[in-house]
Amino acid sequence: MQLVFKGGKIVHIHCKSEDCGNEWKIEEGSDWSQKFDAKQSQSGIWTIICKKCGRSYLSG
Ligand SMILES: [Zn+2]
């Protein structure tokens, strides 16, 4: 999973799994919830779950 931040905000999420390729960009609108579940813990770590293939990813 690839996460791109700009100014502290997520602007691009890309699931890099060969058989998936699910992708969201800020240009599509600010709501990624159709494609990914993304939550930030109190310690600042993001948990991203791809809704297409179900893989999860922890940032940081
Ligand atoms: Zn995926």
PDB file of C-alpha atoms and ligand atoms in Angstrom:
ATOM      1  CA  MET A   1       0.000   0.000   0.000  1.00  0.00           C
ATOM      2  CA  GLN A   2       1.258   3.449  -0.864  1.00  0.00           C
ATOM      3  CA  LEU A   3       0.197   6.535   1.054  1.00  0.00           C
ATOM      4  CA  VAL A   4       1.028  10.050  -0.055  1.00  0.00           C
ATOM      5  CA  PHE A   5       0.683  12.951   2.362  1.00  0.00           C
ATOM      6  CA  LYS A   6       0.619  16.627   1.544  1.00  0.00           C
ATOM      7  CA  GLY A   7       0.370  19.247   4.259  1.00  0.00           C
ATOM      8  CA  GLY A   8      -0.502  16.568   6.788  1.00  0.00           C
ATOM      9  CA  LYS A   9      -3.408  15.237   4.748  1.00  0.00           C
ATOM     10  CA  ILE A  10      -3.671  12.069   2.725  1.00  0.00           C
ATOM     11  CA  VAL A  11      -3.879  12.943  -0.963  1.00  0.00           C
ATOM     12  CA  HIS A  12      -3.289   9.557  -2.572  1.00  0.00           C
ATOM     13  CA  ILE A  13      -3.857   5.945  -1.515  1.00  0.00           C
ATOM     14  CA  HIS A  14      -2.754   3.143  -3.786  1.00  0.00           C
ATOM     15  CA  CYS A  15      -3.057  -0.566  -3.071  1.00  0.00           C
ATOM     16  CA  LYS A  16       0.028  -2.018  -4.712  1.00  0.00           C
ATOM     17  CA  SER A  17      -1.073  -5.646  -4.723  1.00  0.00           C
ATOM     18  CA  GLU A  18      -0.611  -7.079  -8.205  1.00  0.00           C
ATOM     19  CA  ASP A  19      -4.143  -8.397  -8.413  1.00  0.00           C
ATOM     20  CA  CYS A  20      -5.802  -5.297  -6.978  1.00  0.00           C
ATOM     21  CA  GLY A  21      -4.521  -1.842  -7.910  1.00  0.00           C
ATOM     22  CA  ASN A  22      -7.281  -0.043  -6.017  1.00  0.00           C
ATOM     23  CA  GLU A  23      -6.479   3.652  -5.998  1.00  0.00           C
ATOM     24  CA  TRP A  24      -7.873   6.910  -4.676  1.00  0.00           C
ATOM     25  CA  LYS A  25      -6.652  10.424  -5.386  1.00  0.00           C
ATOM     26  CA  ILE A  26      -7.691  13.723  -3.844  1.00  0.00           C
ATOM     27  CA  GLU A  27      -8.663  14.913  -7.328  1.00  0.00           C
ATOM     28  CA  GLU A  28     -11.589  12.462  -7.220  1.00  0.00           C
ATOM     29  CA  GLY A  29     -12.981  14.256  -4.174  1.00  0.00           C
ATOM     30  CA  SER A  30     -12.146  14.220  -0.510  1.00  0.00           C
ATOM     31  CA  ASP A  31     -14.059  11.054   0.335  1.00  0.00           C
ATOM     32  CA  TRP A  32     -12.086   7.832  -0.017  1.00  0.00           C
ATOM     33  CA  SER A  33     -14.567   5.731   1.934  1.00  0.00           C
ATOM     34  CA  GLN A  34     -15.914   4.007  -1.187  1.00  0.00           C
ATOM     35  CA  LYS A  35     -12.508   2.465  -1.806  1.00  0.00           C
ATOM     36  CA  PHE A  36     -10.623   2.421   1.484  1.00  0.00           C
ATOM     37  CA  ASP A  37     -11.185   2.435   5.214  1.00  0.00           C
ATOM     38  CA  ALA A  38      -8.691   4.762   6.832  1.00  0.00           C
ATOM     39  CA  LYS A  39      -8.427   5.499  10.513  1.00  0.00           C
ATOM     40  CA  GLN A  40      -5.819   7.399  12.478  1.00  0.00           C
ATOM     41  CA  SER A  41      -4.951   6.275  15.988  1.00  0.00           C
ATOM     42  CA  GLN A  42      -4.153   8.693  18.793  1.00  0.00           C
ATOM     43  CA  SER A  43      -0.479   7.984  18.267  1.00  0.00           C
ATOM     44  CA  GLY A  44      -0.797   9.193  14.688  1.00  0.00           C
ATOM     45  CA  ILE A  45      -0.483   5.854  12.955  1.00  0.00           C
ATOM     46  CA  TRP A  46      -2.875   5.276  10.070  1.00  0.00           C
ATOM     47  CA  THR A  47      -4.608   1.975   9.529  1.00  0.00           C
ATOM     48  CA  ILE A  48      -5.674   1.636   5.906  1.00  0.00           C
ATOM     49  CA  ILE A  49      -7.871  -1.211   4.710  1.00  0.00           C
ATOM     50  CA  CYS A  50      -8.413  -1.780   1.007  1.00  0.00           C
ATOM     51  CA  LYS A  51     -12.100  -2.443   0.403  1.00  0.00           C
ATOM     52  CA  LYS A  52     -11.386  -4.222  -2.862  1.00  0.00           C
ATOM     53  CA  CYS A  53      -8.951  -6.924  -1.726  1.00  0.00           C
ATOM     54  CA  GLY A  54      -9.250  -6.604   2.051  1.00  0.00           C
ATOM     55  CA  ARG A  55      -5.568  -6.131   2.757  1.00  0.00           C
ATOM     56  CA  SER A  56      -4.652  -3.827   5.609  1.00  0.00           C
ATOM     57  CA  TYR A  57      -1.686  -1.562   6.075  1.00  0.00           C
ATOM     58  CA  LEU A  58      -0.210   0.376   8.984  1.00  0.00           C
ATOM     59  CA  SER A  59       1.658   3.599   8.302  1.00  0.00           C
ATOM     60  CA  GLY A  60       4.686   4.718  10.256  1.00  0.00           C
TER      61      GLY A  60
HETATM   62 ZN    ZN B   1      -6.301  -3.849  -2.606  1.00  0.00          ZN
END
